[in-house]
mmCIF file of C-alpha atoms in Angstrom:
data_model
loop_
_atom_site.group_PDB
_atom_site.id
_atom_site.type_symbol
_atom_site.label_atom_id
_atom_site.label_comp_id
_atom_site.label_asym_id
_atom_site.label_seq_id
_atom_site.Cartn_x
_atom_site.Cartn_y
_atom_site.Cartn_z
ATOM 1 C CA UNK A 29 4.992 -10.405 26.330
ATOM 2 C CA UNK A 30 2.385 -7.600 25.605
ATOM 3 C CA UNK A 31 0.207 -7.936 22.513
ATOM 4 C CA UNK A 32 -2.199 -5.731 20.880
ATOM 5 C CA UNK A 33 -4.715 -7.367 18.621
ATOM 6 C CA UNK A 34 -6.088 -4.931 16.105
ATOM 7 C CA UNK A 35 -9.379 -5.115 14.488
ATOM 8 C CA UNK A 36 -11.556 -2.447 12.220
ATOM 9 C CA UNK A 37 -14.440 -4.189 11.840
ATOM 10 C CA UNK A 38 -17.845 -3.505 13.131
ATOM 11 C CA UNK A 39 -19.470 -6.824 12.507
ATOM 12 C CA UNK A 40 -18.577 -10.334 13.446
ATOM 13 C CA UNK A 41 -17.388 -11.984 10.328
ATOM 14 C CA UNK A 42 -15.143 -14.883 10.117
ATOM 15 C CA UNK A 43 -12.160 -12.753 11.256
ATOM 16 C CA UNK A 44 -13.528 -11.475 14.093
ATOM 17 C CA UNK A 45 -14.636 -15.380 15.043
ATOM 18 C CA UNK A 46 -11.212 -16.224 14.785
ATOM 19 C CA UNK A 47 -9.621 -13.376 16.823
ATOM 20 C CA UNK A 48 -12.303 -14.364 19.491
ATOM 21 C CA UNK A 49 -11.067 -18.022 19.646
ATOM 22 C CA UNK A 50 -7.373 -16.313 19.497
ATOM 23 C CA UNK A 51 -8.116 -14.572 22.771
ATOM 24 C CA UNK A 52 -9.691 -17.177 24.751
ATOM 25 C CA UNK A 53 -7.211 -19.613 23.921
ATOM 26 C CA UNK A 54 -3.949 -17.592 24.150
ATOM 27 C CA UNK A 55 -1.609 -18.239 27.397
ATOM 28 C CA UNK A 56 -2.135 -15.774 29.809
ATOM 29 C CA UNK A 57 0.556 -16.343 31.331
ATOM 30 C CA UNK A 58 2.733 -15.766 28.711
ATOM 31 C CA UNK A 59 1.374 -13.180 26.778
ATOM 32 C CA UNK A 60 -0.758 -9.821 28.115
ATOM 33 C CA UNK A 61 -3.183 -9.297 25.572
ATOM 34 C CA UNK A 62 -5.737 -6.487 24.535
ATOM 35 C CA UNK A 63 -7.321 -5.147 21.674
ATOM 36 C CA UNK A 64 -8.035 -2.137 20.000
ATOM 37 C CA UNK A 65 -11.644 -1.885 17.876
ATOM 38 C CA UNK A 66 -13.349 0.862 16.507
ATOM 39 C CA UNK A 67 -16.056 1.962 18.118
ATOM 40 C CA UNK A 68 -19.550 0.586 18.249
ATOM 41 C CA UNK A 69 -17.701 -2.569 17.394
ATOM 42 C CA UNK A 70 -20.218 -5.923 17.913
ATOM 43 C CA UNK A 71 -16.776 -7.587 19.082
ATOM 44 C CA UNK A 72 -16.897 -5.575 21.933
ATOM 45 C CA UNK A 73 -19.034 -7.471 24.218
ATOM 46 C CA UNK A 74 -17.853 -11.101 22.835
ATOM 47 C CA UNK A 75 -14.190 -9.657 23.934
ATOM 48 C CA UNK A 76 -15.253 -8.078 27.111
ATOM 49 C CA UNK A 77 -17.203 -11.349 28.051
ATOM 50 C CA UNK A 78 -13.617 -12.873 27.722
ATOM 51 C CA UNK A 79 -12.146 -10.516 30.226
ATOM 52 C CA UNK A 80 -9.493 -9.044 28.033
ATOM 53 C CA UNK A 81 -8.489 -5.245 27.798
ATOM 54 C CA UNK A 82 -10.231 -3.505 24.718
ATOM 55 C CA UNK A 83 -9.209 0.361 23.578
ATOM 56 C CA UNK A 84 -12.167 1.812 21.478
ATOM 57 C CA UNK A 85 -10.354 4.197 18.953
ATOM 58 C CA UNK A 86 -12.009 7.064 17.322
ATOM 59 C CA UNK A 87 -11.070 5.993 13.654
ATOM 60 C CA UNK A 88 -13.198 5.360 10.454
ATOM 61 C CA UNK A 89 -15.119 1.812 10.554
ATOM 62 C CA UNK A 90 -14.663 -1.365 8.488
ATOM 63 C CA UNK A 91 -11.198 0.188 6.517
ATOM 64 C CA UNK A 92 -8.160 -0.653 6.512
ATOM 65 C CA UNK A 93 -6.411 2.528 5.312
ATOM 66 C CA UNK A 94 -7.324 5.983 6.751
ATOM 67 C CA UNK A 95 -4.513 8.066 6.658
ATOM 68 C CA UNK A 96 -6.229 10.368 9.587
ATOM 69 C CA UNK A 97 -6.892 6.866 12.011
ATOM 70 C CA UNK A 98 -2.445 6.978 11.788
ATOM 71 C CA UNK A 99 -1.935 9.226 14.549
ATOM 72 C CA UNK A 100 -4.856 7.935 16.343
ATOM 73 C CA UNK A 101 -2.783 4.208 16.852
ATOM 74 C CA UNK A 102 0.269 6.083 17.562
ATOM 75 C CA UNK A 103 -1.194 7.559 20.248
ATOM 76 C CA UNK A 104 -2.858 4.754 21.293
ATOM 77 C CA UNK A 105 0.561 2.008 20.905
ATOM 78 C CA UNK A 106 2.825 4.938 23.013
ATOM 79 C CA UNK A 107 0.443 4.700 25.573
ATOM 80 C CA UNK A 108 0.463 1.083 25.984
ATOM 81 C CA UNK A 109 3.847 0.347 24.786
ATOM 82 C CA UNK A 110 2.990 -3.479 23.164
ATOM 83 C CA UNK A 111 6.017 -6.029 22.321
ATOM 84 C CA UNK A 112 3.839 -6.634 19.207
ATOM 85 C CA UNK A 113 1.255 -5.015 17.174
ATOM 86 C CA UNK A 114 -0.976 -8.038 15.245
ATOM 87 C CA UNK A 115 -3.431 -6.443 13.070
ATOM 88 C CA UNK A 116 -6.409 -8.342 10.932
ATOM 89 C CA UNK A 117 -6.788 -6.365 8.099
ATOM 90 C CA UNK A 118 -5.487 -2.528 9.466
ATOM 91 C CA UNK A 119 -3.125 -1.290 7.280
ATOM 92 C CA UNK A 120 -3.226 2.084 9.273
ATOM 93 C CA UNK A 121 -2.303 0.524 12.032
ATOM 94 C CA UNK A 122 0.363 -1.245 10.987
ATOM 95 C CA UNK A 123 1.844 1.905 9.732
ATOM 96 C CA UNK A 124 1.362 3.373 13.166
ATOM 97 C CA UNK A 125 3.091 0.827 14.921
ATOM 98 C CA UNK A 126 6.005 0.683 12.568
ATOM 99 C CA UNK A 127 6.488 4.083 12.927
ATOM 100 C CA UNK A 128 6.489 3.619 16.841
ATOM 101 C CA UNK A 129 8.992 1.228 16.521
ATOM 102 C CA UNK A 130 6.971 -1.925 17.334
ATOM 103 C CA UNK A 131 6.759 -5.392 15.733
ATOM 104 C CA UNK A 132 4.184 -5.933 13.324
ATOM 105 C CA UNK A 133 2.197 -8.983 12.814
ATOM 106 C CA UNK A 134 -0.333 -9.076 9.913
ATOM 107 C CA UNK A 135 -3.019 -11.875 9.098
ATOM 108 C CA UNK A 136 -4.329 -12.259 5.902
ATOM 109 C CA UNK A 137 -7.979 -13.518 6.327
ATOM 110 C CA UNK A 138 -8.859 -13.579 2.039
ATOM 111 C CA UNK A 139 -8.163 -14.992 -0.354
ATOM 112 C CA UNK A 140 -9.604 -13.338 -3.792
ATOM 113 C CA UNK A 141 -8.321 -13.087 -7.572
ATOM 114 C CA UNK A 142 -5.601 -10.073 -7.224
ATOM 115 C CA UNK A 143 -6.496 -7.736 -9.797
ATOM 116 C CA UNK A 144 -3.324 -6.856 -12.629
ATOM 117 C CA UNK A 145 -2.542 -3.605 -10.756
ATOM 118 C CA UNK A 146 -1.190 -5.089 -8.153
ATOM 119 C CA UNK A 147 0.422 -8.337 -9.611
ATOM 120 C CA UNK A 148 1.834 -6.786 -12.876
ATOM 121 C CA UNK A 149 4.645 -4.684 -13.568
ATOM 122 C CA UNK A 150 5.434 -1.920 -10.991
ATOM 123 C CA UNK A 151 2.078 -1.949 -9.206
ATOM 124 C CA UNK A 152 3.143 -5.742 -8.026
ATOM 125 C CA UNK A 153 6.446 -4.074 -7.170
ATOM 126 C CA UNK A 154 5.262 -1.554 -5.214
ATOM 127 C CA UNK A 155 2.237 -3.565 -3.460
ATOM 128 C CA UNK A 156 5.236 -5.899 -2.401
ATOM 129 C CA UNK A 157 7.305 -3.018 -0.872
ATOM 130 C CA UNK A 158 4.601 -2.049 1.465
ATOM 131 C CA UNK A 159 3.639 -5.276 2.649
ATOM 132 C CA UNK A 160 7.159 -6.409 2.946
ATOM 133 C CA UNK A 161 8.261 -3.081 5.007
ATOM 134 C CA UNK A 162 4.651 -2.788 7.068
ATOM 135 C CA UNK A 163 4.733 -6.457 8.501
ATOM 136 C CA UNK A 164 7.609 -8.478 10.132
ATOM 137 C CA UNK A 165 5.264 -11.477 9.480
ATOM 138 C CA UNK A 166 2.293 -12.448 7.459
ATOM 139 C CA UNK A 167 0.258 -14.778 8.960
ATOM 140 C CA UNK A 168 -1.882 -16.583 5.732
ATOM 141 C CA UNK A 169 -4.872 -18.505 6.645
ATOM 142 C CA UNK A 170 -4.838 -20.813 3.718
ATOM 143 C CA UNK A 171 -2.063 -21.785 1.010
ATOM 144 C CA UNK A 172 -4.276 -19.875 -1.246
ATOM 145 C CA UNK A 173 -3.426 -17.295 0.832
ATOM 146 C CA UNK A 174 -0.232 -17.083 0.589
ATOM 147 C CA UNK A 175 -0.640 -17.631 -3.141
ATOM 148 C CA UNK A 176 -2.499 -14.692 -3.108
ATOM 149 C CA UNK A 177 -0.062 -12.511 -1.016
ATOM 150 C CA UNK A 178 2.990 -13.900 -3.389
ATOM 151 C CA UNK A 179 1.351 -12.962 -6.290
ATOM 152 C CA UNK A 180 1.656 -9.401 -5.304
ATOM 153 C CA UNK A 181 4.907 -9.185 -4.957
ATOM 154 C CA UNK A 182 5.064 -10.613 -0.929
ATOM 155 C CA UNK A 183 7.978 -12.217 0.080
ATOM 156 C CA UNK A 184 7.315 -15.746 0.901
ATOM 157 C CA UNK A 185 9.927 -15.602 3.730
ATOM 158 C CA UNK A 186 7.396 -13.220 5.675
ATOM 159 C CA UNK A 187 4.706 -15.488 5.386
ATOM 160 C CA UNK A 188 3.422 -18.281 8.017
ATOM 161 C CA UNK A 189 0.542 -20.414 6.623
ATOM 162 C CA UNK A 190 -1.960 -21.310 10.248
ATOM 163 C CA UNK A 191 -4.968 -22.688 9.337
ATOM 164 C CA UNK A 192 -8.307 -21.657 10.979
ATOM 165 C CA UNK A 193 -9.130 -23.409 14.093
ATOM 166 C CA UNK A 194 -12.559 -23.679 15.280
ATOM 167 C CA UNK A 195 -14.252 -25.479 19.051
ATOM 168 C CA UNK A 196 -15.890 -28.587 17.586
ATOM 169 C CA UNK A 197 -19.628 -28.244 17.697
ATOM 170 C CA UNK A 198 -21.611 -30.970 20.249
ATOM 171 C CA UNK A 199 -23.825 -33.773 18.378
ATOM 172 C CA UNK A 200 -25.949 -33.812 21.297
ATOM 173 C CA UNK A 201 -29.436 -32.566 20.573
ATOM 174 C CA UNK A 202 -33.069 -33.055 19.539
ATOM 175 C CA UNK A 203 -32.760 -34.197 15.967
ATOM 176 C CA UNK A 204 -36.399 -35.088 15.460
ATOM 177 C CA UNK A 205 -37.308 -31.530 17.158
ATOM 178 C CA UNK A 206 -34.865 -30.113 15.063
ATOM 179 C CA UNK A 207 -35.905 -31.618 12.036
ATOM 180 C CA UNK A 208 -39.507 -30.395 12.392
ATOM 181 C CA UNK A 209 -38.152 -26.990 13.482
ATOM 182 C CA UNK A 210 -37.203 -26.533 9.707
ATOM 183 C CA UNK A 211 -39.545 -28.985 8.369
ATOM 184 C CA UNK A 212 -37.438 -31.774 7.313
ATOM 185 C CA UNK A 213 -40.177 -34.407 6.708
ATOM 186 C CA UNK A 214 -39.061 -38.381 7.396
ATOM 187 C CA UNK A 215 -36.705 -40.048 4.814
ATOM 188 C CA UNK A 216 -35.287 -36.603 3.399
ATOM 189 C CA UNK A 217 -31.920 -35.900 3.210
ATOM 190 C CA UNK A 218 -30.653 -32.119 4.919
ATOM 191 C CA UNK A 219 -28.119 -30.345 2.326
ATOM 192 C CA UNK A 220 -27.003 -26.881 3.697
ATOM 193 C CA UNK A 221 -24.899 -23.829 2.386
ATOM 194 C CA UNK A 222 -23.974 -21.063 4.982
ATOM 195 C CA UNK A 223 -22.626 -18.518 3.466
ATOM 196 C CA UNK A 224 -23.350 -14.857 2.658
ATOM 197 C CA UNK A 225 -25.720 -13.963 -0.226
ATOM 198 C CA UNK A 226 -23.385 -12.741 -2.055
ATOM 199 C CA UNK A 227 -23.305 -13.578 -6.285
ATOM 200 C CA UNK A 228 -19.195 -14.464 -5.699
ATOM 201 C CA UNK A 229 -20.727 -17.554 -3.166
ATOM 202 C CA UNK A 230 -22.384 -19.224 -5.742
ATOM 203 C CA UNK A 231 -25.790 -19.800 -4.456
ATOM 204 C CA UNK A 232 -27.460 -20.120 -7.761
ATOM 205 C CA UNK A 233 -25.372 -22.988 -8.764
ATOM 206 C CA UNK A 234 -26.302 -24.875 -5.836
ATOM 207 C CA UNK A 235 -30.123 -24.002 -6.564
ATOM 208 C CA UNK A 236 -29.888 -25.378 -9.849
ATOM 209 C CA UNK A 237 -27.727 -28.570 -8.564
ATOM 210 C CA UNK A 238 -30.716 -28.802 -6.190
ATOM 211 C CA UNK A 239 -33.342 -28.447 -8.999
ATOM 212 C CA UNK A 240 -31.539 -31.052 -10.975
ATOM 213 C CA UNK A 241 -31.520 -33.769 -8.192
ATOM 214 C CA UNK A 242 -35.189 -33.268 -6.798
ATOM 215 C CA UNK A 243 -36.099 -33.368 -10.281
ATOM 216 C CA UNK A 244 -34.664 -37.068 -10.698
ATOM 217 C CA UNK A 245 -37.114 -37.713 -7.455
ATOM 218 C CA UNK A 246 -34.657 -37.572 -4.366
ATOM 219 C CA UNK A 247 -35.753 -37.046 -1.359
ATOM 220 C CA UNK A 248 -33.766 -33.535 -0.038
ATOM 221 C CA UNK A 249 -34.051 -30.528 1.357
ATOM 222 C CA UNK A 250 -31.622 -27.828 0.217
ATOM 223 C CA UNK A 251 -31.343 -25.044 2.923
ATOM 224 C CA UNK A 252 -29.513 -21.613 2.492
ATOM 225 C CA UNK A 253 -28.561 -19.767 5.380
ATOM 226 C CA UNK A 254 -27.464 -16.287 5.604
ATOM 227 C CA UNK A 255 -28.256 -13.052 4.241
ATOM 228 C CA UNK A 256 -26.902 -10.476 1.568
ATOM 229 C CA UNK A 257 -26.831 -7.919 -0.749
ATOM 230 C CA UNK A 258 -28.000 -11.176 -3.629
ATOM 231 C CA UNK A 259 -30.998 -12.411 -1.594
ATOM 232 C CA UNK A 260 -33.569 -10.710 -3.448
ATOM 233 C CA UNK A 261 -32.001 -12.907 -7.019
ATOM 234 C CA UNK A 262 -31.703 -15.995 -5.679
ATOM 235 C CA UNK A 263 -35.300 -15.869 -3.988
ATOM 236 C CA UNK A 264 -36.432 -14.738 -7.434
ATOM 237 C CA UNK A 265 -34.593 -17.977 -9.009
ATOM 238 C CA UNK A 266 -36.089 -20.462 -6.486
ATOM 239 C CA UNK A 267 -39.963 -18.967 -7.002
ATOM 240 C CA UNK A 268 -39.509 -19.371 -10.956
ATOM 241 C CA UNK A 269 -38.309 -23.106 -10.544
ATOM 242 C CA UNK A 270 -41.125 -23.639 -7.747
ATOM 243 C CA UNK A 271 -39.051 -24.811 -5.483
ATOM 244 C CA UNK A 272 -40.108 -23.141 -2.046
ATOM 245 C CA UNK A 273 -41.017 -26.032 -0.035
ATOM 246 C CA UNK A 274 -37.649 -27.704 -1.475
ATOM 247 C CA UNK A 275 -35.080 -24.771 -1.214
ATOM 248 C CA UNK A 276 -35.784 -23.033 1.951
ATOM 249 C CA UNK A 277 -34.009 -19.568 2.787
ATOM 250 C CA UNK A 278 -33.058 -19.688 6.788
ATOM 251 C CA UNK A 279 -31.762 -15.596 6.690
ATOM 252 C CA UNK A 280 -29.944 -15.114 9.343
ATOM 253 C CA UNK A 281 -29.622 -17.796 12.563
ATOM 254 C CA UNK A 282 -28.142 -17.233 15.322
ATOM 255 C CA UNK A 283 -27.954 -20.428 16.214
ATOM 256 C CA UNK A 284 -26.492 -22.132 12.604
ATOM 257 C CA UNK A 285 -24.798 -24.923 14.786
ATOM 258 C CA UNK A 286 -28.659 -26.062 15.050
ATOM 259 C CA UNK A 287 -29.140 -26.672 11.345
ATOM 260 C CA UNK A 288 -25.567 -28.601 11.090
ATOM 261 C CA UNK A 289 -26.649 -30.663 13.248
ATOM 262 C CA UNK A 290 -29.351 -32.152 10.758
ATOM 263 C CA UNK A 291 -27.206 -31.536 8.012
ATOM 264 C CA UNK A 292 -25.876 -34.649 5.860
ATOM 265 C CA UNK A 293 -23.906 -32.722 3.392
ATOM 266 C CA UNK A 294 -22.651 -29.260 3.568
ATOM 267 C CA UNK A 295 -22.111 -27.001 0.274
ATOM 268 C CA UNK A 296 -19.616 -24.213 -0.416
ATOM 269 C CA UNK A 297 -19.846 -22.930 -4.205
ATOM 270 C CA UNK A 298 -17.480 -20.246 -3.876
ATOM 271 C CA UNK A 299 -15.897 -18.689 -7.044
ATOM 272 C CA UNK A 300 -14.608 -14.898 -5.582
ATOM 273 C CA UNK A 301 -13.510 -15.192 -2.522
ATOM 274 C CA UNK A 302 -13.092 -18.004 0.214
ATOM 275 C CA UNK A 303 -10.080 -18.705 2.575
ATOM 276 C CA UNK A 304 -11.167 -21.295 5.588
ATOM 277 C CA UNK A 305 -14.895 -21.553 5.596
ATOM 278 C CA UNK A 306 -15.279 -21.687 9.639
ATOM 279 C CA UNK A 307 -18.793 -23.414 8.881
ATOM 280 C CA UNK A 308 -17.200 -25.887 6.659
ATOM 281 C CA UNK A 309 -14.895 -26.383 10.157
ATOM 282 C CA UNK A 310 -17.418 -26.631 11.786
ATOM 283 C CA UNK A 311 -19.149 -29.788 10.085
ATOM 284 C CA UNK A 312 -16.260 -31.648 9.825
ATOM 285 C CA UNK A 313 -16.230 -31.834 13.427
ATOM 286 C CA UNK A 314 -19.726 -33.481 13.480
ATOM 287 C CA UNK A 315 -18.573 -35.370 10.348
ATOM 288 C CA UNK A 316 -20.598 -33.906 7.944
ATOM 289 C CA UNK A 317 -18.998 -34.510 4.283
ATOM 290 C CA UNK A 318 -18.767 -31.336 1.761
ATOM 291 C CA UNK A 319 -18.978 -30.642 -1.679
ATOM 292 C CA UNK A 320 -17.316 -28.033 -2.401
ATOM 293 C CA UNK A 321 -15.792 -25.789 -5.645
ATOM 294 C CA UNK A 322 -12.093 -25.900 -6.291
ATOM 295 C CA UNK A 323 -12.182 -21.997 -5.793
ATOM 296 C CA UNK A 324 -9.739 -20.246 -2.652
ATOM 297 C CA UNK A 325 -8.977 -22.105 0.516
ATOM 298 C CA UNK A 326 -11.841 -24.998 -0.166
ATOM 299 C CA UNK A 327 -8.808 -27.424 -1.486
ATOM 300 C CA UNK A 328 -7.156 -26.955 2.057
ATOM 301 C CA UNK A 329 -10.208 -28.175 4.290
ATOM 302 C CA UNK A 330 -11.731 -30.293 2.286
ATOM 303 C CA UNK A 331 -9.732 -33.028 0.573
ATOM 304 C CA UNK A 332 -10.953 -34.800 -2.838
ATOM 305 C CA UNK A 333 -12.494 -38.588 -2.149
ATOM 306 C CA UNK A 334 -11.283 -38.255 1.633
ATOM 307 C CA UNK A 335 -13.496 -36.351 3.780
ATOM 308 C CA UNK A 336 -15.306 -34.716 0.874
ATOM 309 C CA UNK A 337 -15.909 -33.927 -2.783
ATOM 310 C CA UNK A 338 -14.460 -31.004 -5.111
ATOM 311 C CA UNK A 339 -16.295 -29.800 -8.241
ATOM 312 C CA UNK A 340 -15.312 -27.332 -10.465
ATOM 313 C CA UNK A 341 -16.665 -23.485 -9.541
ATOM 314 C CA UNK A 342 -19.234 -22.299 -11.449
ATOM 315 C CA UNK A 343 -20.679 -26.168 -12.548
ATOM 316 C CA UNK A 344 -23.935 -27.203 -11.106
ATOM 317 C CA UNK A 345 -23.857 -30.460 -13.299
ATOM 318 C CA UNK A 346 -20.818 -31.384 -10.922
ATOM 319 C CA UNK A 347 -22.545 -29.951 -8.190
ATOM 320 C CA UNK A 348 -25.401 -32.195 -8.579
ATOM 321 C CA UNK A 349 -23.290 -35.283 -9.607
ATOM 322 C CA UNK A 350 -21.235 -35.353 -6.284
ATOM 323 C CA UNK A 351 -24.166 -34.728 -4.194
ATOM 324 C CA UNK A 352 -25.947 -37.682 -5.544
ATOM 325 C CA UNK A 353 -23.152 -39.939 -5.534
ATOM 326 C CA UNK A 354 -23.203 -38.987 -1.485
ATOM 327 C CA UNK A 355 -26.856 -39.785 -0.867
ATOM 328 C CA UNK A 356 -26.992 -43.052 -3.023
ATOM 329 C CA UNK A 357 -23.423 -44.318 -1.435
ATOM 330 C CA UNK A 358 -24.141 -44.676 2.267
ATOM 331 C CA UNK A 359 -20.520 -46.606 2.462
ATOM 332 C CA UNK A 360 -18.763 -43.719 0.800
ATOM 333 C CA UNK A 361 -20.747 -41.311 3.353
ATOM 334 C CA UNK A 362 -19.553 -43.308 6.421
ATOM 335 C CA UNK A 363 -15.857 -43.768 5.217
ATOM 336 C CA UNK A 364 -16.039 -39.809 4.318
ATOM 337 C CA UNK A 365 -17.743 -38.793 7.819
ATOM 338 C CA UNK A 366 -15.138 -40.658 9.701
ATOM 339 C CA UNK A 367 -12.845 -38.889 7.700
ATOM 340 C CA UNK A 368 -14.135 -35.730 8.411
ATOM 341 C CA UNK A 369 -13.765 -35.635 11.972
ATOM 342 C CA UNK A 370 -10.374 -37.124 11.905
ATOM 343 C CA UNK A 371 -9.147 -34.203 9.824
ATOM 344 C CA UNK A 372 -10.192 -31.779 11.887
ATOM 345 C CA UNK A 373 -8.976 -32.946 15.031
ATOM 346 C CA UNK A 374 -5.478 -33.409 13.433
ATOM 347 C CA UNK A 375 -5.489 -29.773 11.851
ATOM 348 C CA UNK A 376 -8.156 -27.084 12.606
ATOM 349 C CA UNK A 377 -8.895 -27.628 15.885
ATOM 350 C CA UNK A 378 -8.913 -24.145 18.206
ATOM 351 C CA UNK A 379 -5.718 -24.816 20.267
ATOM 352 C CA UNK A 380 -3.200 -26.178 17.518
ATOM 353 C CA UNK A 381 -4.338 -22.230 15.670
ATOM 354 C CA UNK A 382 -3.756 -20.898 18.873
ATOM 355 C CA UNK A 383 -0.735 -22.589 19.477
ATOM 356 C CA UNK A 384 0.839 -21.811 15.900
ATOM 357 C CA UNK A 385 0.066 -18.349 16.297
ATOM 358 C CA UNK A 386 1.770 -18.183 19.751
ATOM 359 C CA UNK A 387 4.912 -19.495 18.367
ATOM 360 C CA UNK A 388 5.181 -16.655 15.582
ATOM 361 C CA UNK A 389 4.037 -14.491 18.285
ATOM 362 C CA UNK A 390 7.727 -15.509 20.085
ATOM 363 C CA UNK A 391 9.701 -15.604 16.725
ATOM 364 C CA UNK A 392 9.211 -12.079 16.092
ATOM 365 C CA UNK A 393 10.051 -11.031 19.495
ATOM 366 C CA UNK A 394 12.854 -13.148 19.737
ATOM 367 C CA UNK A 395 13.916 -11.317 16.397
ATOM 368 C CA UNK A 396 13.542 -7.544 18.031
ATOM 369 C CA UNK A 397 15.773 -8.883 20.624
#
């Protein structure tokens, strides 16, 4: 079965992670895969490392509709005549291959309020006659979703939920280096956020949650990785509190899986926009615990009292709360780290994503048949 995977982003976000694990965990001998990316695409060399066929179009970067990138697919999809056209996020190209003929596949990577235009009266009507007519099959990577895409007027018969899969991260490593590597000193505690700087991710709730506990005396450091259009705020929020030394700003790593490693509790504060935090994933599989808001997809990784805790968004009071109620109960941590890596081995593992996805993948061709 031949499968084109289309992408139009230039950076590496958690789409493009996923569509990397897609690809070097799909069949081979089942399905003939490439992938068409704008071009000057970062994915480019992750893919080509992977061996698979990649089609740089000429087409307008980071968007999913450009009415002039149309033509561009078609030409592209006559050429290599696919079974099935799976796009992340291209709604040009899912117009392209419809109008070629070709089964589409669509995943839906967000998860974010919908706005009233689109879930109200005839804008909801209309938004649902698109996506209905563009896609044979929606694949949601959440419940929320599929909330999301149901709101709008989606029908939930073309919709698949398949949870993010991630490759667990290895424990083995240096912690003591590690730990002086970002200056964790003895006896303190490692809480992390990764996340964009964004104001939507909720970084300033976690700084005051973190202000509130090392206030009360205990012993933590709060790191935030990333960067983002917010960084310049948030830095400005930790220098009035005085809390350099205590709430340390990583920017960018490019090796994160370093600072999960000394991690004891990871944070996601979402309130805008959050499907399947892949970092969130990620700790789970070295049983790290998570508080996390009640916001998006953070409901579906992380489950209340079982391998984390869920706060309301936008409440650093609750924020705080869990967190200390982690670090003072070490038998709640061990039940809820145990926890953690049971979960993910049972549901967000690479291969049973891969595996889900390969199964719709033969649905809608069996369909077209």
């Amino acid at each position: 079965m031949k499968i084109i995977e289309v992408s139009s982003d230039t950076n590496i976000g958690g789409a493009g992670r996923c569509l990397l694990v897609l690809l070097n965990e799909m069949d081979k001998s089942r399905f003939d895969v490439s992938v068409v990316l704008p071009k000057n695409s970062l994915l480019k060399p992750k893919i080509s490392e992977l061996g698979v066929k990649i089609v740089e179009a000429d087409i307008a970067p980071d968007k999913s509709l450009d009415f002039s990138a149309i033509r561009t697919f078609m030409k592209i999809f006559k050429a290599e005549r696919p079974d099935i056209v799976h796009t992340h996020a291209s709604m040009s190209a899912r117009i392209a291959a419809k109008l070629c003929g070709i089964k589409v596949i669509y995943t839906r990577h967000s998860v974010f309020p919908p706005s009233k235009s689109i879930s109200k009266g005839i804008g909801k009507l209309i938004n649902g006659l698109v996506n209905n007519i563009f896609a044979d099959k929606i694949i949601a990577v959440a419940e929320a979703a599929k909330d999301n895409l149901t709101e709008t007027g989606v029908s939930e018969k073309k919709i698949e939920v398949i949870l993010n899969g991630v490759y667990p991260l290895s424990a083995e490593c240096n912690k003591a280096e590690l730990k002086r590597r970002f200056g964790v000193l003895e006896g303190e505690k490692v809480i992390s956020i990764v996340a964009r700087l964004e104001d939507i991710k909720g970084h300033n709730y976690f700084i005051k949650a973190a202000d509130k506990l090392l206030k009360k005396g205990i012993k933590a450091k709060f790191f935030i990785a990333g960067t983002g259009s917010y960084e310049k705020q948030l830095k400005e929020q930790v220098s009035a509190l005085r809390r350099e030394s205590d709430i340390v700003f990583t920017g960018f790593l490019t090796d994160v899986e370093n600072l999960l490693r000394i991690t004891d509790i990871q944070v996601n504060a979402s309130y805008g926009t959050e499907a399947t935090s892949l970092s969130l994933l990620e700790g789970m599989s070295l049983g790290i615990p998570a508080v996390v808001s009640d916001f998006g997809g953070n409901t579906g990784v992380i489950s209340d009292g079982q391998n984390g805790i869920v706060v309301p968004a936008k409440n650093a009071e609750k924020l705080a709360d869990a967190l200390e109620l982690l670090i003072s109960d070490a038998w709640l941590y061990e039940k809820m780290s145990r926890k953690s890596k049971r979960i993910f081995s049972e549901k967000f593992t690479a291969s049973i994503m891969t595996e889900k996805t390969e199964k719709v993948y033969e649905e809608v061709a069996e369909e077209k048949r």
